[in-house]
N, CA, C and O of each residue as an XYZ file, in Angstrom:
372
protein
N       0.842     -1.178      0.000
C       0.000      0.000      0.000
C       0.885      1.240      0.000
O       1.802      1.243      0.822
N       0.787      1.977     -0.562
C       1.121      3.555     -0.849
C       1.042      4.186      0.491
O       0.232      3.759      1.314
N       2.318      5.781      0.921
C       2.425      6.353      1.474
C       0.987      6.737      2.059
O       0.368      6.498      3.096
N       0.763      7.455      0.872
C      -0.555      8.138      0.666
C      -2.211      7.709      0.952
O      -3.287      8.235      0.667
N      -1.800      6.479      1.663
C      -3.306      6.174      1.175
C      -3.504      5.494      3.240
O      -2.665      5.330      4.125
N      -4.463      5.369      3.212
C      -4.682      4.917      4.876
C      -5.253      3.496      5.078
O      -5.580      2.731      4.171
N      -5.344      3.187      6.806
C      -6.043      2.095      6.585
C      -6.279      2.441      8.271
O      -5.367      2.577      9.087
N      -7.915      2.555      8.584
C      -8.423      2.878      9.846
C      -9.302      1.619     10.520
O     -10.187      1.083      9.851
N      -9.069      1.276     11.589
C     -10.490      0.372     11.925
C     -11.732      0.935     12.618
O     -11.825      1.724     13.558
N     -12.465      0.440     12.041
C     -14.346      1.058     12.711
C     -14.571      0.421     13.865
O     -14.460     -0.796     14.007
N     -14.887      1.197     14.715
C     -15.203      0.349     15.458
C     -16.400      1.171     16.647
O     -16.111      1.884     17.608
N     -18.320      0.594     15.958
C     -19.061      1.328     16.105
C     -20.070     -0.045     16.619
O     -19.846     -1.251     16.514
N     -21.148      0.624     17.154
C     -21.955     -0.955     17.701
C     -22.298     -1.406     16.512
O     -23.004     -2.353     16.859
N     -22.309     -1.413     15.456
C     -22.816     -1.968     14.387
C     -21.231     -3.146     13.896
O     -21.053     -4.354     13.740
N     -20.695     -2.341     13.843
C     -18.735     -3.057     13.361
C     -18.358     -4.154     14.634
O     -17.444     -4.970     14.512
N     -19.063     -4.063     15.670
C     -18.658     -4.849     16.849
C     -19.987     -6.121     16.991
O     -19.911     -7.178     17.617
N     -21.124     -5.612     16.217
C     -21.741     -6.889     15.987
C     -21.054     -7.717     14.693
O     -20.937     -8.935     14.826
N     -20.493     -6.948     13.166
C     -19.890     -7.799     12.931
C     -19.036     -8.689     13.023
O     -18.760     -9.589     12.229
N     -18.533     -8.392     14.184
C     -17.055     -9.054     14.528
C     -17.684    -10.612     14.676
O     -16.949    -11.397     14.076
N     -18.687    -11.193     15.224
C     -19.303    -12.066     15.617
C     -19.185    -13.230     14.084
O     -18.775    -14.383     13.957
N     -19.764    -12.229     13.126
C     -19.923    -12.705     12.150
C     -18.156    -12.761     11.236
O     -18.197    -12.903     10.014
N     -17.221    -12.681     11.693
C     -16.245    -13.000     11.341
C     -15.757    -11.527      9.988
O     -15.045    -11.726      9.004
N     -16.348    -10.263     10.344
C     -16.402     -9.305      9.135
C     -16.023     -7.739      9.758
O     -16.753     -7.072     10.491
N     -14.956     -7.441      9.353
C     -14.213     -6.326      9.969
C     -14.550     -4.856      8.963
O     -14.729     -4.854      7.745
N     -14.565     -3.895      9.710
C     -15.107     -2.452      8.998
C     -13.451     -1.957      9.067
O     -12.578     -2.498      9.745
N     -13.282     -0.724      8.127
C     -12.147     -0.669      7.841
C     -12.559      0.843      7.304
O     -13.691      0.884      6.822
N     -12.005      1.788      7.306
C     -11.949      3.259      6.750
C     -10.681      3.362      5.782
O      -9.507      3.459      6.139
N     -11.162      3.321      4.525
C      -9.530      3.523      3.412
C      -9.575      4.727      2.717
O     -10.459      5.559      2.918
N      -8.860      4.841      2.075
C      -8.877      5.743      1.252
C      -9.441      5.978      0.256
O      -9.208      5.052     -0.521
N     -10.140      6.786     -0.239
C     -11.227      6.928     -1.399
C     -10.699      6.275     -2.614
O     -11.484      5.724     -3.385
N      -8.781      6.302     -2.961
C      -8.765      6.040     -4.272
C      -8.471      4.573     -4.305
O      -8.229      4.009     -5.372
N      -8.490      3.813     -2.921
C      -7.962      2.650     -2.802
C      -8.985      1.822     -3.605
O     -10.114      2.257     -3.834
N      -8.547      0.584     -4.037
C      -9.656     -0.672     -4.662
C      -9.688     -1.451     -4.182
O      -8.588     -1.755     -3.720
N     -10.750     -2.356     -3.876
C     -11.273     -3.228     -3.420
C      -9.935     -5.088     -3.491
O      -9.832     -6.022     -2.697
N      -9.224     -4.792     -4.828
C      -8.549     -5.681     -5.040
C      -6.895     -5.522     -4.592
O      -6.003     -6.360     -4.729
N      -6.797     -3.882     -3.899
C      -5.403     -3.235     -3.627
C      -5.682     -3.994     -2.106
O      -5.023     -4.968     -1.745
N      -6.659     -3.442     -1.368
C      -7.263     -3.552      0.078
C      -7.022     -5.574      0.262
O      -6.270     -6.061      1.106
N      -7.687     -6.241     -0.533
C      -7.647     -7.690     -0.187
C      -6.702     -8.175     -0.302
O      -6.541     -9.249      0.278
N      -5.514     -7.550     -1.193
C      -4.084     -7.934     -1.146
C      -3.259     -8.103      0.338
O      -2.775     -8.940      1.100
N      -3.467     -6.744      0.155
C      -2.728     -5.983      1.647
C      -3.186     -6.860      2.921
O      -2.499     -7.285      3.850
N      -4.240     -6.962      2.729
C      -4.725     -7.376      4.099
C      -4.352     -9.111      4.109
O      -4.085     -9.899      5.017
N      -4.444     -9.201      3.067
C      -3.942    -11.608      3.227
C      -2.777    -11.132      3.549
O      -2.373    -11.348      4.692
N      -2.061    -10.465      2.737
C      -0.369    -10.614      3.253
C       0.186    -10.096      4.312
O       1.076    -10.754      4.850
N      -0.235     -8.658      4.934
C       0.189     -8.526      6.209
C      -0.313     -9.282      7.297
O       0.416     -9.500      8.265
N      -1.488     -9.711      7.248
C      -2.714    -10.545      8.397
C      -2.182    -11.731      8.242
O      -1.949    -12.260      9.329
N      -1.875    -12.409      7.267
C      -1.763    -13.637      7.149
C      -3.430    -14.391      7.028
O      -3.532    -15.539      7.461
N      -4.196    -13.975      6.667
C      -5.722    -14.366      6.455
C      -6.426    -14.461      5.115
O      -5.979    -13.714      4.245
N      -7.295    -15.129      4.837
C      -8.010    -15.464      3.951
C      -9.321    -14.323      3.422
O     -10.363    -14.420      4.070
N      -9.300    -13.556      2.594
C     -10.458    -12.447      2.399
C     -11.781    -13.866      1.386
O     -11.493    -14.790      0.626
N     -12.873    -13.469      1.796
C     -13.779    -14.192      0.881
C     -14.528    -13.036      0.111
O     -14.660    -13.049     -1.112
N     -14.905    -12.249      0.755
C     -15.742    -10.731      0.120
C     -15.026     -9.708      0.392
O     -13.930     -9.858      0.933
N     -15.508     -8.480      0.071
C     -15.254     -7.447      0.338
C     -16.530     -5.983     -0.209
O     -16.720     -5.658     -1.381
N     -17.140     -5.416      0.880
C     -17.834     -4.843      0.294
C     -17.750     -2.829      0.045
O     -16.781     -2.692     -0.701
N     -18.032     -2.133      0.194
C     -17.552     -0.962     -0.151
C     -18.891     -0.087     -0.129
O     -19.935     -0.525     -0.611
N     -18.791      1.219      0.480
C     -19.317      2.202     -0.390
C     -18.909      3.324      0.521
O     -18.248      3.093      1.534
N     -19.279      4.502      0.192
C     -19.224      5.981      0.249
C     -19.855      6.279      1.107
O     -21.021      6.431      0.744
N     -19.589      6.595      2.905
C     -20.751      7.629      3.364
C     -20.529      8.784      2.709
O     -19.503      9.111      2.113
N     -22.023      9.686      2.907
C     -22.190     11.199      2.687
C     -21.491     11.878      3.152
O     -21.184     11.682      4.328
N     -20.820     13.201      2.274
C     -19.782     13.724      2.515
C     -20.387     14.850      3.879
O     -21.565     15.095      4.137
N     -19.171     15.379      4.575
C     -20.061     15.889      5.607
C     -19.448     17.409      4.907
O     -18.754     17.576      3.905
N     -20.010     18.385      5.867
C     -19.559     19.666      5.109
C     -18.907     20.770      6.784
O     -19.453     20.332      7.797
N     -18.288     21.536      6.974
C     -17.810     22.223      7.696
C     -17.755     23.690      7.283
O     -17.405     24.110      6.180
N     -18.172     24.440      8.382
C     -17.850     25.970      7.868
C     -16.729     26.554      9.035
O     -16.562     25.973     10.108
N     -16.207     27.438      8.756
C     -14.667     28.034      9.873
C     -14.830     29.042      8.630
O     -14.510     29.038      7.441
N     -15.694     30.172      9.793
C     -15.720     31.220      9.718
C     -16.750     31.761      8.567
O     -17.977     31.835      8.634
N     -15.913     32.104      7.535
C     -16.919     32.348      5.979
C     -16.723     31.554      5.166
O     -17.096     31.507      3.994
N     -15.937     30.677      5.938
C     -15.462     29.726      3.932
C     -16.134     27.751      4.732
O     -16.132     27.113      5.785
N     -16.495     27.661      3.573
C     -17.475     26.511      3.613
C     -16.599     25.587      3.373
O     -15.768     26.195      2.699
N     -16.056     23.996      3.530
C     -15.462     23.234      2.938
C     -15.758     21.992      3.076
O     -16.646     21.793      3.905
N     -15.368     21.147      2.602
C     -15.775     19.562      2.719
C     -14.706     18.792      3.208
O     -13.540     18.837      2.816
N     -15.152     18.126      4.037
C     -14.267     17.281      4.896
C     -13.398     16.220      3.810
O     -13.838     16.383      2.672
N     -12.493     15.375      3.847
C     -12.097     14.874      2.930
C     -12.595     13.369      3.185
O     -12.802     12.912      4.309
N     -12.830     12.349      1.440
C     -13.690     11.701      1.617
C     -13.263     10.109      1.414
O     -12.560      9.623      0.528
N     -13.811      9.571      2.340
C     -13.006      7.687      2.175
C     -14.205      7.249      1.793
O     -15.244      7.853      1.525
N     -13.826      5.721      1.808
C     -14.083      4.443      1.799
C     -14.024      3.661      2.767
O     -13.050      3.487      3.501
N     -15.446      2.954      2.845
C     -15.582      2.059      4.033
C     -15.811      0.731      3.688
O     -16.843      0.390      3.110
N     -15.021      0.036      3.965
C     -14.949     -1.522      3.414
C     -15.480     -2.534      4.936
O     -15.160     -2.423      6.119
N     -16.281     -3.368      4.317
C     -16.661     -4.305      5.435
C     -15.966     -5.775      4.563
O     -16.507     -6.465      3.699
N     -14.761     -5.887      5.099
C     -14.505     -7.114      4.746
C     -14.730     -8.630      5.865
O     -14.627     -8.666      7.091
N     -15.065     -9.782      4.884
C     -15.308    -11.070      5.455
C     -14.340    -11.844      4.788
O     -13.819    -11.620      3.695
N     -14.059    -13.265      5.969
C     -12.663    -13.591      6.402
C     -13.578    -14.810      6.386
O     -14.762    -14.954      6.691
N     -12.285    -15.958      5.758
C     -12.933    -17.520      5.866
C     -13.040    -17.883      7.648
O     -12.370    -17.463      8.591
N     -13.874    -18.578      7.597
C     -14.140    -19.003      9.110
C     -13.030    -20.035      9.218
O     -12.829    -20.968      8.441
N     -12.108    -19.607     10.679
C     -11.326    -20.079     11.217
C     -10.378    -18.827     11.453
O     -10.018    -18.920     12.627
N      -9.978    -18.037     11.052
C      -9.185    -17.025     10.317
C      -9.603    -15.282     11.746
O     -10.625    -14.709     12.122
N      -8.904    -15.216     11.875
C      -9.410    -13.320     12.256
C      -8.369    -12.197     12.403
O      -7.292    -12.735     12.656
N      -8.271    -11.150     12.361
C      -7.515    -10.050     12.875
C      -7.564    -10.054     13.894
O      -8.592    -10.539     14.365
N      -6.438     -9.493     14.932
C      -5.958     -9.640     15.692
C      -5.983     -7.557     16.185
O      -5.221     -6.883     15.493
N      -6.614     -6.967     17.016
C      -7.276     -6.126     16.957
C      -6.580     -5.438     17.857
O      -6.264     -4.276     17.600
N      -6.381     -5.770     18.531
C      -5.524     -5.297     20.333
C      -4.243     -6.035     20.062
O      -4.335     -7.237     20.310
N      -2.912     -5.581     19.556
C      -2.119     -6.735     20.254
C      -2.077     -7.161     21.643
O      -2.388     -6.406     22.564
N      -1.673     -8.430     21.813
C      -0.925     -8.557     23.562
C       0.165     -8.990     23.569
O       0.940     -9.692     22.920
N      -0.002     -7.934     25.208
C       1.928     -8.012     25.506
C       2.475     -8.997     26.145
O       3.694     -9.021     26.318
């Protein structure tokens, strides 16, 4: 993966019921792809991707002062992992 580009974990009551279901939320970068993201993630994780799904929340908007601007905008991937398999979320020491 590129300097430039990110990789965040979600982690919202909705992302913590997926966990159950073996399917991790992820915040990337808008220009990232779906096939850059499933790379990255088998080879650093050491894990198996089966899906991967994607889309765009609504952009939010901010004003400071008189000038209006838009927050800058990702990608939210809910990826699923063969059963047996998981990320490892917390290391331990």
């Amino acid at each position: 993966m590129d300097e430039d580009q990110y990789l965040d974990l979600v982690l919202t009551e909705k992302s913590c019921r997926l966990f159950e279901k073996n399917q991790y939320t992820l915040n990337v970068d808008s220009r990232s792809t779906k096939t850059r993201i499933k790379n990255w993630i088998e080879l650093f994780f050491n894990v198996r991707v089966i899906a991967i799904n994607s889309y765009r929340p609504p952009e939010k908007k901010g004003k400071i002062r008189q000038i209006t601007r838009r927050r800058m905008r990702y990608r939210r991937m809910i990826i699923t992992l063969e059963p047996g398999y998981s990320i490892p979320l917390f290391p331990q020491e």
